[in-house]
mmCIF file of C-alpha atoms in Angstrom:
data_model
loop_
_atom_site.group_PDB
_atom_site.id
_atom_site.type_symbol
_atom_site.label_atom_id
_atom_site.label_comp_id
_atom_site.label_asym_id
_atom_site.label_seq_id
_atom_site.Cartn_x
_atom_site.Cartn_y
_atom_site.Cartn_z
ATOM 1 C CA UNK A 1 102.571 118.905 150.012
ATOM 2 C CA UNK A 2 103.241 119.898 146.491
ATOM 3 C CA UNK A 3 106.063 117.274 146.336
ATOM 4 C CA UNK A 4 103.826 114.525 147.442
ATOM 5 C CA UNK A 5 101.110 115.600 144.801
ATOM 6 C CA UNK A 6 103.698 115.474 142.142
ATOM 7 C CA UNK A 7 104.876 111.993 143.141
ATOM 8 C CA UNK A 8 101.408 110.675 143.428
ATOM 9 C CA UNK A 9 100.495 111.684 139.757
ATOM 10 C CA UNK A 10 103.638 109.965 138.272
ATOM 11 C CA UNK A 11 102.219 106.501 138.298
ATOM 12 C CA UNK A 12 98.891 107.637 136.899
ATOM 13 C CA UNK A 13 100.997 109.582 134.150
ATOM 14 C CA UNK A 14 103.000 106.506 133.408
ATOM 15 C CA UNK A 15 99.996 104.297 133.022
ATOM 16 C CA UNK A 16 98.349 106.828 130.708
ATOM 17 C CA UNK A 17 101.331 106.851 128.534
ATOM 18 C CA UNK A 18 101.519 103.071 128.431
ATOM 19 C CA UNK A 19 97.768 102.814 127.557
ATOM 20 C CA UNK A 20 98.270 105.495 124.862
ATOM 21 C CA UNK A 21 101.050 103.355 123.309
ATOM 22 C CA UNK A 22 99.171 100.027 123.570
ATOM 23 C CA UNK A 23 95.550 101.185 122.446
ATOM 24 C CA UNK A 24 93.851 101.468 119.069
ATOM 25 C CA UNK A 25 95.860 104.321 117.728
ATOM 26 C CA UNK A 26 99.117 102.473 118.482
ATOM 27 C CA UNK A 27 97.785 99.225 116.839
ATOM 28 C CA UNK A 28 96.825 101.317 113.722
ATOM 29 C CA UNK A 29 100.298 102.916 113.839
ATOM 30 C CA UNK A 30 102.069 99.527 113.938
ATOM 31 C CA UNK A 31 99.851 98.322 111.110
ATOM 32 C CA UNK A 32 100.532 101.359 109.080
ATOM 33 C CA UNK A 33 104.273 101.003 109.428
ATOM 34 C CA UNK A 34 104.269 97.428 108.604
ATOM 35 C CA UNK A 35 102.106 98.036 105.454
ATOM 36 C CA UNK A 36 104.487 100.693 104.296
ATOM 37 C CA UNK A 37 107.536 98.666 104.876
ATOM 38 C CA UNK A 38 106.101 95.556 103.178
ATOM 39 C CA UNK A 39 105.051 97.588 100.198
ATOM 40 C CA UNK A 40 108.368 99.354 99.907
ATOM 41 C CA UNK A 41 110.198 95.962 100.156
ATOM 42 C CA UNK A 42 108.282 94.442 97.370
ATOM 43 C CA UNK A 43 108.398 97.649 95.231
ATOM 44 C CA UNK A 44 112.363 97.785 95.412
ATOM 45 C CA UNK A 45 112.788 95.067 92.956
ATOM 46 C CA UNK A 46 110.728 96.819 90.499
ATOM 47 C CA UNK A 47 112.537 100.014 91.219
ATOM 48 C CA UNK A 48 115.772 98.324 90.559
ATOM 49 C CA UNK A 49 114.531 96.826 87.159
ATOM 50 C CA UNK A 50 113.384 100.252 86.167
ATOM 51 C CA UNK A 51 116.758 101.855 87.059
ATOM 52 C CA UNK A 52 118.653 99.054 84.996
ATOM 53 C CA UNK A 53 116.500 99.458 82.011
ATOM 54 C CA UNK A 54 116.668 103.246 82.046
ATOM 55 C CA UNK A 55 120.441 103.056 82.317
ATOM 56 C CA UNK A 56 120.772 100.348 79.595
ATOM 57 C CA UNK A 57 122.712 98.234 81.889
ATOM 58 C CA UNK A 58 124.857 96.077 79.547
ATOM 59 C CA UNK A 59 124.239 92.606 81.079
ATOM 60 C CA UNK A 60 120.549 93.240 80.892
ATOM 61 C CA UNK A 61 120.782 94.762 77.490
ATOM 62 C CA UNK A 62 122.557 91.621 76.105
ATOM 63 C CA UNK A 63 119.970 89.407 77.714
ATOM 64 C CA UNK A 64 117.184 91.146 76.163
ATOM 65 C CA UNK A 65 118.677 91.318 72.746
ATOM 66 C CA UNK A 66 120.075 87.650 72.685
ATOM 67 C CA UNK A 67 116.801 86.265 74.040
ATOM 68 C CA UNK A 68 114.666 88.224 71.513
ATOM 69 C CA UNK A 69 116.836 87.240 68.551
ATOM 70 C CA UNK A 70 116.766 83.665 69.443
ATOM 71 C CA UNK A 71 113.158 83.331 69.998
ATOM 72 C CA UNK A 72 112.498 85.403 66.755
ATOM 73 C CA UNK A 73 114.508 82.945 64.656
ATOM 74 C CA UNK A 74 112.328 80.093 66.110
ATOM 75 C CA UNK A 75 109.289 81.957 65.371
ATOM 76 C CA UNK A 76 110.232 82.613 61.725
ATOM 77 C CA UNK A 77 111.026 78.818 61.345
ATOM 78 C CA UNK A 78 107.674 77.647 62.800
ATOM 79 C CA UNK A 79 104.693 79.726 61.569
ATOM 80 C CA UNK A 80 102.132 77.261 63.180
ATOM 81 C CA UNK A 81 103.813 77.809 66.647
ATOM 82 C CA UNK A 82 103.359 81.534 66.057
ATOM 83 C CA UNK A 83 99.664 81.157 65.529
ATOM 84 C CA UNK A 84 99.325 79.042 68.769
ATOM 85 C CA UNK A 85 101.315 81.804 70.713
ATOM 86 C CA UNK A 86 99.098 84.453 69.208
ATOM 87 C CA UNK A 87 95.777 82.681 70.268
ATOM 88 C CA UNK A 88 97.024 82.247 73.813
ATOM 89 C CA UNK A 89 98.166 85.728 74.238
ATOM 90 C CA UNK A 90 95.436 87.449 72.236
ATOM 91 C CA UNK A 91 92.486 85.257 73.520
ATOM 92 C CA UNK A 92 93.118 83.098 76.458
ATOM 93 C CA UNK A 93 95.485 85.309 78.351
ATOM 94 C CA UNK A 94 94.529 88.638 76.793
ATOM 95 C CA UNK A 95 94.186 91.515 79.381
ATOM 96 C CA UNK A 96 90.433 91.963 78.293
ATOM 97 C CA UNK A 97 89.898 88.257 79.035
ATOM 98 C CA UNK A 98 91.695 88.569 82.451
ATOM 99 C CA UNK A 99 89.719 91.702 83.441
ATOM 100 C CA UNK A 100 86.426 90.142 82.420
ATOM 101 C CA UNK A 101 87.128 87.163 84.715
ATOM 102 C CA UNK A 102 87.772 89.621 87.661
ATOM 103 C CA UNK A 103 84.586 91.496 86.778
ATOM 104 C CA UNK A 104 82.583 88.372 86.878
ATOM 105 C CA UNK A 105 84.201 87.556 90.222
ATOM 106 C CA UNK A 106 83.335 91.008 91.441
ATOM 107 C CA UNK A 107 79.629 90.533 90.512
ATOM 108 C CA UNK A 108 79.492 87.073 92.245
ATOM 109 C CA UNK A 109 80.888 88.678 95.342
ATOM 110 C CA UNK A 110 78.451 91.345 95.361
ATOM 111 C CA UNK A 111 75.576 88.681 95.248
ATOM 112 C CA UNK A 112 77.240 87.062 98.226
ATOM 113 C CA UNK A 113 77.101 90.499 99.995
ATOM 114 C CA UNK A 114 80.897 90.304 100.266
ATOM 115 C CA UNK A 115 81.170 94.185 99.696
ATOM 116 C CA UNK A 116 84.660 94.726 100.867
ATOM 117 C CA UNK A 117 86.085 91.820 99.157
ATOM 118 C CA UNK A 118 84.424 92.882 95.919
ATOM 119 C CA UNK A 119 85.849 96.323 96.374
ATOM 120 C CA UNK A 120 89.251 94.916 97.083
ATOM 121 C CA UNK A 121 89.205 92.847 93.830
ATOM 122 C CA UNK A 122 87.834 95.710 91.742
ATOM 123 C CA UNK A 123 90.348 98.327 93.133
ATOM 124 C CA UNK A 124 93.274 95.868 92.784
ATOM 125 C CA UNK A 125 92.600 95.242 89.057
ATOM 126 C CA UNK A 126 91.739 98.841 88.194
ATOM 127 C CA UNK A 127 94.727 100.420 90.015
ATOM 128 C CA UNK A 128 96.992 97.729 88.556
ATOM 129 C CA UNK A 129 96.012 98.767 85.021
ATOM 130 C CA UNK A 130 96.163 102.459 85.661
ATOM 131 C CA UNK A 131 99.512 102.354 87.277
ATOM 132 C CA UNK A 132 100.751 100.093 84.494
ATOM 133 C CA UNK A 133 99.588 102.685 82.023
ATOM 134 C CA UNK A 134 101.151 105.542 83.685
ATOM 135 C CA UNK A 135 104.559 103.848 84.179
ATOM 136 C CA UNK A 136 104.549 102.841 80.490
ATOM 137 C CA UNK A 137 103.992 106.540 79.418
ATOM 138 C CA UNK A 138 106.565 107.849 81.849
ATOM 139 C CA UNK A 139 109.319 105.515 80.796
ATOM 140 C CA UNK A 140 108.431 105.545 76.945
ATOM 141 C CA UNK A 141 110.587 102.473 76.280
ATOM 142 C CA UNK A 142 110.466 101.294 72.551
ATOM 143 C CA UNK A 143 109.268 97.905 71.767
ATOM 144 C CA UNK A 144 111.679 95.582 69.882
ATOM 145 C CA UNK A 145 112.511 96.135 66.242
ATOM 146 C CA UNK A 146 113.183 92.850 64.622
ATOM 147 C CA UNK A 147 113.464 91.835 61.036
ATOM 148 C CA UNK A 148 110.407 90.350 59.454
ATOM 149 C CA UNK A 149 108.252 90.752 62.579
ATOM 150 C CA UNK A 150 105.672 87.994 63.199
ATOM 151 C CA UNK A 151 103.457 90.309 65.532
ATOM 152 C CA UNK A 152 102.805 93.936 66.329
ATOM 153 C CA UNK A 153 101.609 95.744 69.349
ATOM 154 C CA UNK A 154 100.922 99.429 69.882
ATOM 155 C CA UNK A 155 102.227 101.651 72.727
ATOM 156 C CA UNK A 156 105.347 101.526 74.763
ATOM 157 C CA UNK A 157 107.133 98.524 76.194
ATOM 158 C CA UNK A 158 107.991 98.759 79.924
ATOM 159 C CA UNK A 159 106.391 97.278 81.805
ATOM 160 C CA UNK A 160 104.439 94.560 79.910
ATOM 161 C CA UNK A 161 100.739 95.162 80.394
ATOM 162 C CA UNK A 162 99.956 91.578 79.503
ATOM 163 C CA UNK A 163 102.382 90.309 82.275
ATOM 164 C CA UNK A 164 101.209 92.731 84.761
ATOM 165 C CA UNK A 165 97.484 92.038 84.140
ATOM 166 C CA UNK A 166 97.998 88.383 84.403
ATOM 167 C CA UNK A 167 99.964 88.705 87.691
ATOM 168 C CA UNK A 168 97.253 90.857 89.247
ATOM 169 C CA UNK A 169 94.249 88.982 87.948
ATOM 170 C CA UNK A 170 95.587 85.552 88.802
ATOM 171 C CA UNK A 171 96.518 86.865 92.381
ATOM 172 C CA UNK A 172 92.910 88.303 92.766
ATOM 173 C CA UNK A 173 91.206 85.100 91.635
ATOM 174 C CA UNK A 174 93.498 83.001 93.751
ATOM 175 C CA UNK A 175 93.146 84.990 96.939
ATOM 176 C CA UNK A 176 89.486 85.173 96.657
ATOM 177 C CA UNK A 177 88.619 81.678 95.374
ATOM 178 C CA UNK A 178 90.970 79.408 97.152
ATOM 179 C CA UNK A 179 88.814 78.921 100.345
ATOM 180 C CA UNK A 180 86.117 77.282 98.057
ATOM 181 C CA UNK A 181 88.595 74.776 96.826
ATOM 182 C CA UNK A 182 89.128 71.652 98.850
ATOM 183 C CA UNK A 183 92.622 71.425 100.352
ATOM 184 C CA UNK A 184 93.462 68.380 98.234
ATOM 185 C CA UNK A 185 92.922 70.146 95.120
ATOM 186 C CA UNK A 186 94.472 73.557 95.869
ATOM 187 C CA UNK A 187 97.636 72.633 94.103
ATOM 188 C CA UNK A 188 95.615 72.761 90.771
ATOM 189 C CA UNK A 189 94.595 76.593 90.840
ATOM 190 C CA UNK A 190 98.182 77.412 91.798
ATOM 191 C CA UNK A 191 99.304 75.454 88.821
ATOM 192 C CA UNK A 192 96.974 77.155 86.391
ATOM 193 C CA UNK A 193 97.907 80.483 87.834
ATOM 194 C CA UNK A 194 101.603 79.966 87.409
ATOM 195 C CA UNK A 195 101.043 78.656 83.911
ATOM 196 C CA UNK A 196 99.087 81.739 82.869
ATOM 197 C CA UNK A 197 101.616 84.152 84.392
ATOM 198 C CA UNK A 198 104.595 82.382 82.951
ATOM 199 C CA UNK A 199 102.919 81.687 79.763
ATOM 200 C CA UNK A 200 101.913 85.302 79.093
ATOM 201 C CA UNK A 201 105.576 86.230 79.651
ATOM 202 C CA UNK A 202 106.805 83.753 77.255
ATOM 203 C CA UNK A 203 104.383 84.614 74.449
ATOM 204 C CA UNK A 204 104.981 88.189 74.733
ATOM 205 C CA UNK A 205 108.882 87.703 74.251
ATOM 206 C CA UNK A 206 108.571 84.931 71.705
ATOM 207 C CA UNK A 207 106.288 87.029 69.378
ATOM 208 C CA UNK A 208 108.940 89.857 69.589
ATOM 209 C CA UNK A 209 106.502 92.490 71.137
ATOM 210 C CA UNK A 210 108.376 92.758 74.474
ATOM 211 C CA UNK A 211 111.746 92.391 75.976
ATOM 212 C CA UNK A 212 112.491 89.928 78.826
ATOM 213 C CA UNK A 213 112.996 92.859 81.125
ATOM 214 C CA UNK A 214 109.595 94.323 80.169
ATOM 215 C CA UNK A 215 107.854 91.020 81.316
ATOM 216 C CA UNK A 216 109.786 90.812 84.568
ATOM 217 C CA UNK A 217 108.928 94.450 85.354
ATOM 218 C CA UNK A 218 105.263 93.839 84.757
ATOM 219 C CA UNK A 219 105.399 90.841 87.123
ATOM 220 C CA UNK A 220 107.179 92.828 89.910
ATOM 221 C CA UNK A 221 104.773 95.877 89.622
ATOM 222 C CA UNK A 222 101.889 93.569 89.707
ATOM 223 C CA UNK A 223 103.047 91.996 92.857
ATOM 224 C CA UNK A 224 103.731 95.395 94.574
ATOM 225 C CA UNK A 225 100.259 96.453 93.729
ATOM 226 C CA UNK A 226 98.519 93.344 95.069
ATOM 227 C CA UNK A 227 100.774 93.513 98.217
ATOM 228 C CA UNK A 228 99.660 97.006 98.905
ATOM 229 C CA UNK A 229 95.858 96.360 98.421
ATOM 230 C CA UNK A 230 95.986 93.119 100.374
ATOM 231 C CA UNK A 231 97.588 94.767 103.443
ATOM 232 C CA UNK A 232 94.926 97.298 103.226
ATOM 233 C CA UNK A 233 92.254 94.676 103.440
ATOM 234 C CA UNK A 234 94.241 92.729 106.274
ATOM 235 C CA UNK A 235 94.030 96.016 108.255
ATOM 236 C CA UNK A 236 90.200 95.958 107.899
ATOM 237 C CA UNK A 237 90.190 92.172 109.173
ATOM 238 C CA UNK A 238 92.326 93.254 112.120
ATOM 239 C CA UNK A 239 89.853 96.106 112.969
ATOM 240 C CA UNK A 240 86.927 93.866 112.901
ATOM 241 C CA UNK A 241 88.625 91.271 115.237
ATOM 242 C CA UNK A 242 89.238 88.633 112.492
ATOM 243 C CA UNK A 243 92.292 86.354 112.654
ATOM 244 C CA UNK A 244 95.257 86.698 110.328
ATOM 245 C CA UNK A 245 95.161 84.662 107.221
ATOM 246 C CA UNK A 246 97.883 83.027 105.043
ATOM 247 C CA UNK A 247 98.186 82.968 101.238
ATOM 248 C CA UNK A 248 97.201 79.308 101.255
ATOM 249 C CA UNK A 249 93.998 80.014 103.050
ATOM 250 C CA UNK A 250 92.822 82.978 100.811
ATOM 251 C CA UNK A 251 92.104 86.481 101.719
ATOM 252 C CA UNK A 252 88.871 85.666 103.468
ATOM 253 C CA UNK A 253 88.220 82.061 104.452
ATOM 254 C CA UNK A 254 84.783 83.068 105.655
ATOM 255 C CA UNK A 255 83.581 83.381 102.120
ATOM 256 C CA UNK A 256 83.027 79.528 102.010
ATOM 257 C CA UNK A 257 80.586 79.485 104.782
ATOM 258 C CA UNK A 258 76.835 80.116 104.618
ATOM 259 C CA UNK A 259 75.479 83.550 105.751
ATOM 260 C CA UNK A 260 77.028 87.039 105.642
ATOM 261 C CA UNK A 261 80.718 86.770 105.103
ATOM 262 C CA UNK A 262 81.226 90.261 106.622
ATOM 263 C CA UNK A 263 79.342 89.738 109.682
ATOM 264 C CA UNK A 264 81.253 90.976 112.639
ATOM 265 C CA UNK A 265 83.459 88.377 114.302
ATOM 266 C CA UNK A 266 81.963 87.298 117.692
ATOM 267 C CA UNK A 267 84.319 87.151 120.589
ATOM 268 C CA UNK A 268 84.985 83.634 121.835
ATOM 269 C CA UNK A 269 83.724 82.982 125.443
ATOM 270 C CA UNK A 270 86.221 82.591 128.144
ATOM 271 C CA UNK A 271 87.218 79.214 129.031
ATOM 272 C CA UNK A 272 86.023 77.844 132.367
ATOM 273 C CA UNK A 273 89.636 76.780 133.013
#
């Protein structure tokens, strides 16, 4: 009798194990592993850049020096061009300007009752600023020292705060506002964001306040921060039964519709077929 009882319980035990490995806990575990893996993958390039900078890798060192010296000669020969660069880097693409744009976006999202999207935008911008500041003070890389400098900037050099802020801010603005832009016009915000990110990087090197590797490091670290927070937001969407989105659709396409953008997703009725 004992043997029969043991055998009769085995199918139930197997079903329980299968249910345990396919339930909400397993789904959360899979999303957690995916988020950690994706975040680590995008953080690897920044970590590599940091190692190369700290070790003063000769090819990177030569690239930094030759680019800085060449652009510095151009700046000395064209004072009017320096004023243009200074206006864009100090006003149009200044970190304060970028953060004010994100702050305005957060306020608008709050008026739309998009609480979680507003939180995501605020957390992404704030964490990016804090992480960039911490990394700067840990690395303590000196800024370029060039003869007859055309611009000055306080603090340490790696990573570029301007480049990182431009990357995180433009990513936040794009991922939130893309659903409001007609598909035929979506190439325009992408072009504006690319111009801002690349333009910031160029101005910082051309003005002699950053190395090329500082700018690239800022971009890479900004991408890593946005990826981590975006994966957390996607996990919330999955928990509420919402479909996955793509970068071209924006982070929450429902923001373009009337009503509460965070209302629970209604399950679709089963087909009669």
